[in-house]
Amino acid sequence: MRLRAKKAFYSSWIQASIGVAVLLGSALGAILSSYLTQAQLESWGWRVPFLIGTLIGPVGFYIRSRVDETPAYKAAKPVESPLREVIKTYPRQTLISFSLVVLWTVCTYAILFCIPSYAQRVLGLPSWMGFSAGMMGGAVLIVATPIVGALADRSGHRPWLLGSAIAIFFSAYPMFLFINQMPGLFSLLVFELVLGLLISGYIGSILAAFGELLPTHVLSTGLSVAYNFAVTIFGGFATFTITWLIASTGSNLAPAFYIIVRGRRQRHWCAAVSRPCACCPSSPVWSFPMSIADPTRLILRNGRLLDLQKGQLISGQEVVIEGERIIDVRAEGEPAPVGARIIDLGGRTLMPGLIDCHVHVLASNANLGMNALQPNAIIMYRALPILAAMLNRGFTTVRDAGGADWALARSIQMGLIPGPRIFASGKALSQTGGHGDMRARGELLLNEPCSCCFRAGAIAGVVDGVDNVRLAVREELQQGANQIKIMASGGVSSPTDPIANTQYSEAEIRAIVDEAAAANTYVMAHAYTARAIRRAIECGVRTIEHGNLVDADTARLMAEKGAFAVPTQVTYEMLAEYGERFGLPADSVAKIEDVRQAGRNALLLFAEAGVPMGYGSDLLGEMHEYQTHELKIRAELLGNLAALRSATSVAAQILQREGELGCISAGAIADLLVVDGDPLSDIGCLVGQGEHLAMIVQGGHVRKNTLV
């Protein structure tokens, strides 16, 4: 009789064990995240909770084998098929049990289990704050649930169920609103305290309620059916559902609405096991605004902004991002909009995303002739890791100088594949025997990369004559090229054209420039020698690629004409060291030294003449990994600030996107890097594979984040 008189109290200890699990789990999460690196967590650290969880097995075995059943259970008449009995005789009671478990499950998962992840990924708080909140919630359940059970034995468990369900219904929205408006440890602890108490009020007597819904001989089966279905659907998918709701509705408060929907349904089922209560409204009508904030608003706070115009780091500023744009750069401390995600940068450097103005993302083979012969599918699949690695290094935008097309650029824009934003040139244009003609001597023009070819691995098309080049330009523009690339001199990677050659007649170059200008774009020209550069500039070419053999007079002409240079010194350093090993033909290897040593001097000549220089790497095959090493070369010769400007503000001018790319200002596209280090004093923090990049934001989307 004593057990029956205190069944809510005794059964509440089962529910209190949920609090023990939450408390210990959060504590373990805090310990693991504090002492293990991200790599260690992903490698083996995630197994630790599972290993600890195996300890529950012996406990279950002991309970099952040593603890006696209750007298009521022993006295109950056995049923041949309890599951059939439950479905046939007690369907309504089982459905009510299922619904009661649903709110229990939704609340414990959304408010207790998921809060560490929500605090980190949605609110942008450090992991230890999320785990601390989880420990608070667990502690509240441990203490409050047995108290509720004891009180329910005196007053009846039904009012506790109904009252707590209504209280949760009313409190979910304001509490989620509270932690979004004032994200921090204090608000998280208050959130867990208040909602933890309400959850305790609900689950503290729920097991006793099940005893009144179902008779003893089918209680175990009926409760098992209701519990397992409810937990599987609403517990197992809780994290997925919450994440999906936030992404779909665009509201950080989506979990609150999810709880409210379940709670509103719950009120009717609670009434089914409750005596009428005069203080409970029979049919309340609730109205909440479903669009309380822009879901994509992101605030980056407590960072040092790299001002490339002044060449200094600025503290006390925060960047507000909405959608793909920066909408404000303001003093820290202003109230955050409702629902905004705030990320504390911890004093790290915040700078614009990098821009590489000369890449070949489809050149996965250093031998461009062999690259052109590869099947399209292989070329595209090999490009995927090249693109992803560029983004991981901090290059949020690249200008492809031959090969990539509109479709590839669009695939990245649509989020189908990770990679930098691409300004595509389509196929570069080359004359017969020019830098884009990869045939060896004696090879017939049977499989050449003609201007209408569709071989993905061919970075250029061969086209001759004024009328034909006009048509080729129009074709590339129609296919979505952002700018036109031409070969105006001999090159290293092509087998039959000496470096000193000039390519295309002036009439052909002028025709190409005219067609590009008609489409409001420009021409970029591969050119090494002063003669080739001068011809190109006088014909209206806007950017000179490489320019290793420029002289002082030609550099001054470029400055007078408002032309840009895109030196690519790193490619010659890497070709000299690795080119032959990675398949560069012997004829090409022999040309490297013709331009390598002069390239460093060209950087100085361009700088002295006042020619703005964009950043370019021009790497091929396995050498793409050295993309950031151009920064080291530029910094050694021109200084860190000039190197940084070449990959940000100057590059944006070349792309004709000044004010949108390469800067941190209101209205700019939100391409941002959070750097562990100061690039102004140590350019090395940007060199490598992105090891020192704590966060990468591209077009307002967080692509990498190690801060949470």
PDB file of C-alpha atoms in Angstrom, residues 276-540:
ATOM      1  CA  PRO A 276     -12.142  19.389 -15.162  1.00  0.00           C
ATOM      2  CA  CYS A 277     -10.388  22.394 -13.689  1.00  0.00           C
ATOM      3  CA  ALA A 278     -12.160  25.753 -13.541  1.00  0.00           C
ATOM      4  CA  CYS A 279      -8.928  27.684 -13.864  1.00  0.00           C
ATOM      5  CA  CYS A 280      -7.989  26.092 -17.218  1.00  0.00           C
ATOM      6  CA  PRO A 281      -9.386  27.782 -20.342  1.00  0.00           C
ATOM      7  CA  SER A 282     -11.315  25.451 -22.581  1.00  0.00           C
ATOM      8  CA  SER A 283     -10.242  26.745 -25.968  1.00  0.00           C
ATOM      9  CA  PRO A 284      -7.484  29.340 -25.858  1.00  0.00           C
ATOM     10  CA  VAL A 285      -6.392  31.091 -29.024  1.00  0.00           C
ATOM     11  CA  TRP A 286      -2.691  31.889 -29.307  1.00  0.00           C
ATOM     12  CA  SER A 287      -1.097  34.311 -31.726  1.00  0.00           C
ATOM     13  CA  PHE A 288       2.657  34.650 -32.222  1.00  0.00           C
ATOM     14  CA  PRO A 289       4.531  36.389 -35.019  1.00  0.00           C
ATOM     15  CA  MET A 290       5.982  33.695 -37.268  1.00  0.00           C
ATOM     16  CA  SER A 291       8.562  35.984 -38.850  1.00  0.00           C
ATOM     17  CA  ILE A 292      10.448  37.615 -36.038  1.00  0.00           C
ATOM     18  CA  ALA A 293      13.836  38.106 -37.648  1.00  0.00           C
ATOM     19  CA  ASP A 294      15.827  37.642 -40.765  1.00  0.00           C
ATOM     20  CA  PRO A 295      17.118  34.087 -40.378  1.00  0.00           C
ATOM     21  CA  THR A 296      20.346  34.740 -42.195  1.00  0.00           C
ATOM     22  CA  ARG A 297      21.548  37.652 -40.077  1.00  0.00           C
ATOM     23  CA  LEU A 298      25.000  37.024 -38.666  1.00  0.00           C
ATOM     24  CA  ILE A 299      27.074  39.264 -36.400  1.00  0.00           C
ATOM     25  CA  LEU A 300      30.846  38.828 -36.117  1.00  0.00           C
ATOM     26  CA  ARG A 301      32.005  40.416 -32.895  1.00  0.00           C
ATOM     27  CA  ASN A 302      35.222  40.890 -30.904  1.00  0.00           C
ATOM     28  CA  GLY A 303      37.566  40.719 -33.871  1.00  0.00           C
ATOM     29  CA  ARG A 304      40.299  42.977 -35.237  1.00  0.00           C
ATOM     30  CA  LEU A 305      39.222  44.274 -38.654  1.00  0.00           C
ATOM     31  CA  LEU A 306      41.969  44.444 -41.250  1.00  0.00           C
ATOM     32  CA  ASP A 307      41.676  47.844 -42.932  1.00  0.00           C
ATOM     33  CA  LEU A 308      43.635  47.388 -46.155  1.00  0.00           C
ATOM     34  CA  GLN A 309      43.273  51.020 -47.153  1.00  0.00           C
ATOM     35  CA  LYS A 310      44.934  52.269 -43.972  1.00  0.00           C
ATOM     36  CA  GLY A 311      47.075  49.196 -43.494  1.00  0.00           C
ATOM     37  CA  GLN A 312      46.111  48.607 -39.878  1.00  0.00           C
ATOM     38  CA  LEU A 313      43.984  46.461 -37.591  1.00  0.00           C
ATOM     39  CA  ILE A 314      40.953  48.112 -36.001  1.00  0.00           C
ATOM     40  CA  SER A 315      39.378  46.875 -32.769  1.00  0.00           C
ATOM     41  CA  GLY A 316      35.950  47.611 -31.326  1.00  0.00           C
ATOM     42  CA  GLN A 317      34.068  47.051 -34.587  1.00  0.00           C
ATOM     43  CA  GLU A 318      31.560  44.350 -35.477  1.00  0.00           C
ATOM     44  CA  VAL A 319      30.313  43.213 -38.867  1.00  0.00           C
ATOM     45  CA  VAL A 320      26.616  42.577 -39.479  1.00  0.00           C
ATOM     46  CA  ILE A 321      25.741  40.217 -42.336  1.00  0.00           C
ATOM     47  CA  GLU A 322      22.307  39.713 -43.831  1.00  0.00           C
ATOM     48  CA  GLY A 323      21.904  37.242 -46.657  1.00  0.00           C
ATOM     49  CA  GLU A 324      25.001  37.410 -48.833  1.00  0.00           C
ATOM     50  CA  ARG A 325      25.863  41.032 -47.997  1.00  0.00           C
ATOM     51  CA  ILE A 326      27.490  43.003 -45.223  1.00  0.00           C
ATOM     52  CA  ILE A 327      24.808  45.463 -44.139  1.00  0.00           C
ATOM     53  CA  ASP A 328      26.747  47.304 -41.451  1.00  0.00           C
ATOM     54  CA  VAL A 329      30.180  47.747 -39.918  1.00  0.00           C
ATOM     55  CA  ARG A 330      29.552  49.415 -36.585  1.00  0.00           C
ATOM     56  CA  ALA A 331      30.838  49.917 -33.072  1.00  0.00           C
ATOM     57  CA  GLU A 332      30.485  46.903 -30.822  1.00  0.00           C
ATOM     58  CA  GLY A 333      27.847  46.905 -28.123  1.00  0.00           C
ATOM     59  CA  GLU A 334      24.791  47.904 -30.136  1.00  0.00           C
ATOM     60  CA  PRO A 335      21.729  45.700 -29.515  1.00  0.00           C
ATOM     61  CA  ALA A 336      21.612  42.631 -31.728  1.00  0.00           C
ATOM     62  CA  PRO A 337      18.507  42.107 -33.886  1.00  0.00           C
ATOM     63  CA  VAL A 338      16.105  39.408 -32.749  1.00  0.00           C
ATOM     64  CA  GLY A 339      17.178  36.007 -34.009  1.00  0.00           C
ATOM     65  CA  ALA A 340      20.628  37.107 -35.136  1.00  0.00           C
ATOM     66  CA  ARG A 341      23.460  34.638 -34.785  1.00  0.00           C
ATOM     67  CA  ILE A 342      26.388  36.173 -32.921  1.00  0.00           C
ATOM     68  CA  ILE A 343      29.887  34.738 -33.212  1.00  0.00           C
ATOM     69  CA  ASP A 344      32.657  35.858 -30.887  1.00  0.00           C
ATOM     70  CA  LEU A 345      35.931  35.977 -32.820  1.00  0.00           C
ATOM     71  CA  GLY A 346      38.044  36.017 -29.687  1.00  0.00           C
ATOM     72  CA  GLY A 347      40.258  38.883 -30.832  1.00  0.00           C
ATOM     73  CA  ARG A 348      41.271  37.210 -34.090  1.00  0.00           C
ATOM     74  CA  THR A 349      41.893  39.072 -37.339  1.00  0.00           C
ATOM     75  CA  LEU A 350      38.887  39.584 -39.617  1.00  0.00           C
ATOM     76  CA  MET A 351      39.847  40.244 -43.238  1.00  0.00           C
ATOM     77  CA  PRO A 352      38.292  40.017 -46.716  1.00  0.00           C
ATOM     78  CA  GLY A 353      38.313  36.704 -48.535  1.00  0.00           C
ATOM     79  CA  LEU A 354      41.239  36.234 -50.905  1.00  0.00           C
ATOM     80  CA  ILE A 355      40.955  36.527 -54.698  1.00  0.00           C
ATOM     81  CA  ASP A 356      43.203  34.682 -57.165  1.00  0.00           C
ATOM     82  CA  CYS A 357      43.026  36.347 -60.583  1.00  0.00           C
ATOM     83  CA  HIS A 358      44.796  33.605 -62.542  1.00  0.00           C
ATOM     84  CA  VAL A 359      43.900  29.948 -62.004  1.00  0.00           C
ATOM     85  CA  HIS A 360      43.117  26.934 -64.144  1.00  0.00           C
ATOM     86  CA  VAL A 361      40.798  24.858 -61.981  1.00  0.00           C
ATOM     87  CA  LEU A 362      40.409  22.149 -64.640  1.00  0.00           C
ATOM     88  CA  ALA A 363      44.169  21.737 -65.147  1.00  0.00           C
ATOM     89  CA  SER A 364      44.647  18.659 -62.991  1.00  0.00           C
ATOM     90  CA  ASN A 365      47.635  17.567 -65.117  1.00  0.00           C
ATOM     91  CA  ALA A 366      50.829  19.595 -65.505  1.00  0.00           C
ATOM     92  CA  ASN A 367      50.990  18.388 -69.107  1.00  0.00           C
ATOM     93  CA  LEU A 368      48.231  20.479 -70.672  1.00  0.00           C
ATOM     94  CA  GLY A 369      48.323  18.444 -73.872  1.00  0.00           C
ATOM     95  CA  MET A 370      47.538  15.285 -71.911  1.00  0.00           C
ATOM     96  CA  ASN A 371      44.986  17.183 -69.853  1.00  0.00           C
ATOM     97  CA  ALA A 372      43.084  18.085 -73.028  1.00  0.00           C
ATOM     98  CA  LEU A 373      42.792  14.410 -73.993  1.00  0.00           C
ATOM     99  CA  GLN A 374      41.263  13.230 -70.717  1.00  0.00           C
ATOM    100  CA  PRO A 375      37.551  12.293 -70.672  1.00  0.00           C
ATOM    101  CA  ASN A 376      35.340  15.134 -69.526  1.00  0.00           C
ATOM    102  CA  ALA A 377      34.047  13.224 -66.496  1.00  0.00           C
ATOM    103  CA  ILE A 378      37.573  12.574 -65.205  1.00  0.00           C
ATOM    104  CA  ILE A 379      38.504  16.225 -65.666  1.00  0.00           C
ATOM    105  CA  MET A 380      35.471  17.361 -63.704  1.00  0.00           C
ATOM    106  CA  TYR A 381      35.921  14.866 -60.872  1.00  0.00           C
ATOM    107  CA  ARG A 382      39.581  15.821 -60.524  1.00  0.00           C
ATOM    108  CA  ALA A 383      38.570  19.461 -60.332  1.00  0.00           C
ATOM    109  CA  LEU A 384      36.378  18.927 -57.267  1.00  0.00           C
ATOM    110  CA  PRO A 385      39.188  18.575 -54.692  1.00  0.00           C
ATOM    111  CA  ILE A 386      41.115  21.384 -56.401  1.00  0.00           C
ATOM    112  CA  LEU A 387      38.155  23.726 -55.953  1.00  0.00           C
ATOM    113  CA  ALA A 388      37.460  22.669 -52.368  1.00  0.00           C
ATOM    114  CA  ALA A 389      41.117  23.127 -51.419  1.00  0.00           C
ATOM    115  CA  MET A 390      41.168  26.641 -52.888  1.00  0.00           C
ATOM    116  CA  LEU A 391      38.238  27.625 -50.689  1.00  0.00           C
ATOM    117  CA  ASN A 392      39.863  26.024 -47.646  1.00  0.00           C
ATOM    118  CA  ARG A 393      42.950  28.170 -48.249  1.00  0.00           C
ATOM    119  CA  GLY A 394      40.775  31.274 -48.025  1.00  0.00           C
ATOM    120  CA  PHE A 395      40.240  31.993 -51.716  1.00  0.00           C
ATOM    121  CA  THR A 396      36.556  32.831 -51.856  1.00  0.00           C
ATOM    122  CA  THR A 397      36.804  34.086 -55.464  1.00  0.00           C
ATOM    123  CA  VAL A 398      38.979  33.127 -58.435  1.00  0.00           C
ATOM    124  CA  ARG A 399      39.257  34.253 -62.039  1.00  0.00           C
ATOM    125  CA  ASP A 400      39.784  31.238 -64.260  1.00  0.00           C
ATOM    126  CA  ALA A 401      42.167  32.032 -67.117  1.00  0.00           C
ATOM    127  CA  GLY A 402      41.062  29.237 -69.423  1.00  0.00           C
ATOM    128  CA  GLY A 403      38.993  26.074 -69.099  1.00  0.00           C
ATOM    129  CA  ALA A 404      36.230  26.693 -66.585  1.00  0.00           C
ATOM    130  CA  ASP A 405      32.864  27.716 -67.948  1.00  0.00           C
ATOM    131  CA  TRP A 406      29.560  29.150 -66.806  1.00  0.00           C
ATOM    132  CA  ALA A 407      28.157  25.752 -65.810  1.00  0.00           C
ATOM    133  CA  LEU A 408      30.963  25.068 -63.344  1.00  0.00           C
ATOM    134  CA  ALA A 409      30.676  28.564 -61.894  1.00  0.00           C
ATOM    135  CA  ARG A 410      26.926  28.130 -61.592  1.00  0.00           C
ATOM    136  CA  SER A 411      27.303  24.756 -59.855  1.00  0.00           C
ATOM    137  CA  ILE A 412      29.337  26.413 -57.115  1.00  0.00           C
ATOM    138  CA  GLN A 413      26.897  29.307 -56.885  1.00  0.00           C
ATOM    139  CA  MET A 414      24.019  26.842 -56.449  1.00  0.00           C
ATOM    140  CA  GLY A 415      25.875  25.034 -53.679  1.00  0.00           C
ATOM    141  CA  LEU A 416      26.175  21.782 -55.616  1.00  0.00           C
ATOM    142  CA  ILE A 417      29.935  21.670 -55.034  1.00  0.00           C
ATOM    143  CA  PRO A 418      32.200  23.587 -52.647  1.00  0.00           C
ATOM    144  CA  GLY A 419      34.660  26.019 -54.114  1.00  0.00           C
ATOM    145  CA  PRO A 420      35.478  29.661 -54.733  1.00  0.00           C
ATOM    146  CA  ARG A 421      33.215  31.932 -56.756  1.00  0.00           C
ATOM    147  CA  ILE A 422      34.442  31.634 -60.361  1.00  0.00           C
ATOM    148  CA  PHE A 423      34.794  34.422 -62.910  1.00  0.00           C
ATOM    149  CA  ALA A 424      35.080  32.185 -65.951  1.00  0.00           C
ATOM    150  CA  SER A 425      36.822  32.942 -69.237  1.00  0.00           C
ATOM    151  CA  GLY A 426      35.580  29.834 -71.002  1.00  0.00           C
ATOM    152  CA  LYS A 427      38.175  28.659 -73.520  1.00  0.00           C
ATOM    153  CA  ALA A 428      41.134  30.975 -73.991  1.00  0.00           C
ATOM    154  CA  LEU A 429      41.688  31.986 -77.621  1.00  0.00           C
ATOM    155  CA  SER A 430      44.924  30.952 -79.342  1.00  0.00           C
ATOM    156  CA  GLN A 431      46.223  31.173 -82.875  1.00  0.00           C
ATOM    157  CA  THR A 432      47.441  28.068 -84.655  1.00  0.00           C
ATOM    158  CA  GLY A 433      50.854  27.219 -83.224  1.00  0.00           C
ATOM    159  CA  GLY A 434      50.224  29.555 -80.306  1.00  0.00           C
ATOM    160  CA  HIS A 435      50.273  29.032 -76.574  1.00  0.00           C
ATOM    161  CA  GLY A 436      46.921  27.264 -76.633  1.00  0.00           C
ATOM    162  CA  ASP A 437      47.908  24.819 -79.401  1.00  0.00           C
ATOM    163  CA  MET A 438      49.214  21.806 -77.498  1.00  0.00           C
ATOM    164  CA  ARG A 439      50.076  19.608 -80.496  1.00  0.00           C
ATOM    165  CA  ALA A 440      53.607  18.323 -80.758  1.00  0.00           C
ATOM    166  CA  ARG A 441      55.403  18.853 -84.056  1.00  0.00           C
ATOM    167  CA  GLY A 442      54.201  16.353 -86.625  1.00  0.00           C
ATOM    168  CA  GLU A 443      50.849  15.840 -84.927  1.00  0.00           C
ATOM    169  CA  LEU A 444      47.972  16.390 -87.323  1.00  0.00           C
ATOM    170  CA  LEU A 445      45.082  18.736 -86.703  1.00  0.00           C
ATOM    171  CA  LEU A 446      42.651  15.862 -86.185  1.00  0.00           C
ATOM    172  CA  ASN A 447      41.855  16.152 -82.508  1.00  0.00           C
ATOM    173  CA  GLU A 448      42.917  19.708 -81.846  1.00  0.00           C
ATOM    174  CA  PRO A 449      41.035  21.828 -79.299  1.00  0.00           C
ATOM    175  CA  CYS A 450      39.216  23.891 -81.913  1.00  0.00           C
ATOM    176  CA  SER A 451      37.077  26.844 -80.935  1.00  0.00           C
ATOM    177  CA  CYS A 452      33.896  24.775 -80.928  1.00  0.00           C
ATOM    178  CA  CYS A 453      35.236  21.793 -78.987  1.00  0.00           C
ATOM    179  CA  PHE A 454      33.643  20.519 -75.814  1.00  0.00           C
ATOM    180  CA  ARG A 455      36.661  18.839 -74.260  1.00  0.00           C
ATOM    181  CA  ALA A 456      36.696  20.026 -70.657  1.00  0.00           C
ATOM    182  CA  GLY A 457      40.428  19.489 -70.270  1.00  0.00           C
ATOM    183  CA  ALA A 458      41.353  21.872 -73.102  1.00  0.00           C
ATOM    184  CA  ILE A 459      42.054  25.276 -71.593  1.00  0.00           C
ATOM    185  CA  ALA A 460      42.097  26.989 -75.011  1.00  0.00           C
ATOM    186  CA  GLY A 461      40.582  26.842 -78.457  1.00  0.00           C
ATOM    187  CA  VAL A 462      42.547  27.383 -81.673  1.00  0.00           C
ATOM    188  CA  VAL A 463      41.016  30.054 -83.901  1.00  0.00           C
ATOM    189  CA  ASP A 464      42.518  32.277 -86.644  1.00  0.00           C
ATOM    190  CA  GLY A 465      41.393  35.310 -88.641  1.00  0.00           C
ATOM    191  CA  VAL A 466      39.493  38.451 -87.764  1.00  0.00           C
ATOM    192  CA  ASP A 467      36.047  37.093 -88.564  1.00  0.00           C
ATOM    193  CA  ASN A 468      36.702  33.811 -86.804  1.00  0.00           C
ATOM    194  CA  VAL A 469      37.983  35.408 -83.626  1.00  0.00           C
ATOM    195  CA  ARG A 470      34.931  37.679 -83.552  1.00  0.00           C
ATOM    196  CA  LEU A 471      32.715  34.605 -83.752  1.00  0.00           C
ATOM    197  CA  ALA A 472      34.753  32.813 -81.085  1.00  0.00           C
ATOM    198  CA  VAL A 473      34.419  35.752 -78.679  1.00  0.00           C
ATOM    199  CA  ARG A 474      30.680  35.905 -79.255  1.00  0.00           C
ATOM    200  CA  GLU A 475      30.411  32.171 -78.630  1.00  0.00           C
ATOM    201  CA  GLU A 476      32.286  32.411 -75.332  1.00  0.00           C
ATOM    202  CA  LEU A 477      30.207  35.370 -74.208  1.00  0.00           C
ATOM    203  CA  GLN A 478      26.996  33.606 -75.194  1.00  0.00           C
ATOM    204  CA  GLN A 479      28.119  30.641 -73.086  1.00  0.00           C
ATOM    205  CA  GLY A 480      28.552  32.871 -70.047  1.00  0.00           C
ATOM    206  CA  ALA A 481      32.196  33.975 -70.039  1.00  0.00           C
ATOM    207  CA  ASN A 482      32.822  36.887 -67.665  1.00  0.00           C
ATOM    208  CA  GLN A 483      35.857  38.076 -69.621  1.00  0.00           C
ATOM    209  CA  ILE A 484      37.889  36.948 -72.645  1.00  0.00           C
ATOM    210  CA  LYS A 485      41.359  35.437 -72.413  1.00  0.00           C
ATOM    211  CA  ILE A 486      43.798  35.480 -75.354  1.00  0.00           C
ATOM    212  CA  MET A 487      47.318  34.185 -75.928  1.00  0.00           C
ATOM    213  CA  ALA A 488      49.416  37.163 -77.102  1.00  0.00           C
ATOM    214  CA  SER A 489      52.882  35.608 -76.828  1.00  0.00           C
ATOM    215  CA  GLY A 490      54.707  32.315 -76.559  1.00  0.00           C
ATOM    216  CA  GLY A 491      54.465  30.330 -73.344  1.00  0.00           C
ATOM    217  CA  VAL A 492      56.116  27.727 -71.148  1.00  0.00           C
ATOM    218  CA  SER A 493      53.609  24.885 -71.176  1.00  0.00           C
ATOM    219  CA  SER A 494      52.977  24.869 -74.946  1.00  0.00           C
ATOM    220  CA  PRO A 495      55.444  22.735 -76.949  1.00  0.00           C
ATOM    221  CA  THR A 496      56.142  24.625 -80.200  1.00  0.00           C
ATOM    222  CA  ASP A 497      56.010  28.391 -79.570  1.00  0.00           C
ATOM    223  CA  PRO A 498      59.124  30.206 -78.310  1.00  0.00           C
ATOM    224  CA  ILE A 499      58.643  32.641 -75.436  1.00  0.00           C
ATOM    225  CA  ALA A 500      59.738  35.597 -77.597  1.00  0.00           C
ATOM    226  CA  ASN A 501      56.977  35.106 -80.194  1.00  0.00           C
ATOM    227  CA  THR A 502      54.138  37.550 -80.515  1.00  0.00           C
ATOM    228  CA  GLN A 503      50.793  35.952 -81.265  1.00  0.00           C
ATOM    229  CA  TYR A 504      47.683  37.177 -83.045  1.00  0.00           C
ATOM    230  CA  SER A 505      47.862  40.102 -85.420  1.00  0.00           C
ATOM    231  CA  GLU A 506      46.952  43.533 -84.155  1.00  0.00           C
ATOM    232  CA  ALA A 507      43.806  43.392 -86.286  1.00  0.00           C
ATOM    233  CA  GLU A 508      42.758  40.146 -84.599  1.00  0.00           C
ATOM    234  CA  ILE A 509      43.464  41.513 -81.115  1.00  0.00           C
ATOM    235  CA  ARG A 510      41.515  44.711 -81.836  1.00  0.00           C
ATOM    236  CA  ALA A 511      38.582  42.652 -83.106  1.00  0.00           C
ATOM    237  CA  ILE A 512      38.601  40.591 -79.907  1.00  0.00           C
ATOM    238  CA  VAL A 513      38.773  43.723 -77.742  1.00  0.00           C
ATOM    239  CA  ASP A 514      35.939  45.351 -79.714  1.00  0.00           C
ATOM    240  CA  GLU A 515      33.655  42.353 -79.214  1.00  0.00           C
ATOM    241  CA  ALA A 516      34.421  42.186 -75.495  1.00  0.00           C
ATOM    242  CA  ALA A 517      33.829  45.930 -75.089  1.00  0.00           C
ATOM    243  CA  ALA A 518      30.512  45.620 -76.906  1.00  0.00           C
ATOM    244  CA  ALA A 519      29.474  43.164 -74.196  1.00  0.00           C
ATOM    245  CA  ASN A 520      30.734  45.505 -71.434  1.00  0.00           C
ATOM    246  CA  THR A 521      33.634  43.297 -70.460  1.00  0.00           C
ATOM    247  CA  TYR A 522      37.369  43.199 -71.149  1.00  0.00           C
ATOM    248  CA  VAL A 523      40.272  41.123 -72.470  1.00  0.00           C
ATOM    249  CA  MET A 524      43.080  39.558 -70.460  1.00  0.00           C
ATOM    250  CA  ALA A 525      46.216  38.580 -72.389  1.00  0.00           C
ATOM    251  CA  HIS A 526      48.930  36.034 -71.744  1.00  0.00           C
ATOM    252  CA  ALA A 527      52.111  37.969 -72.582  1.00  0.00           C
ATOM    253  CA  TYR A 528      55.741  37.742 -71.463  1.00  0.00           C
ATOM    254  CA  THR A 529      57.897  40.089 -73.530  1.00  0.00           C
ATOM    255  CA  ALA A 530      57.818  43.865 -73.592  1.00  0.00           C
ATOM    256  CA  ARG A 531      56.980  43.732 -77.305  1.00  0.00           C
ATOM    257  CA  ALA A 532      54.000  41.423 -76.795  1.00  0.00           C
ATOM    258  CA  ILE A 533      52.783  43.437 -73.812  1.00  0.00           C
ATOM    259  CA  ARG A 534      53.028  46.749 -75.688  1.00  0.00           C
ATOM    260  CA  ARG A 535      51.087  45.400 -78.700  1.00  0.00           C
ATOM    261  CA  ALA A 536      48.354  44.066 -76.448  1.00  0.00           C
ATOM    262  CA  ILE A 537      48.024  47.279 -74.426  1.00  0.00           C
ATOM    263  CA  GLU A 538      47.936  49.486 -77.528  1.00  0.00           C
ATOM    264  CA  CYS A 539      45.154  47.280 -78.924  1.00  0.00           C
ATOM    265  CA  GLY A 540      43.040  47.803 -75.803  1.00  0.00           C
TER     266      GLY A 540
END
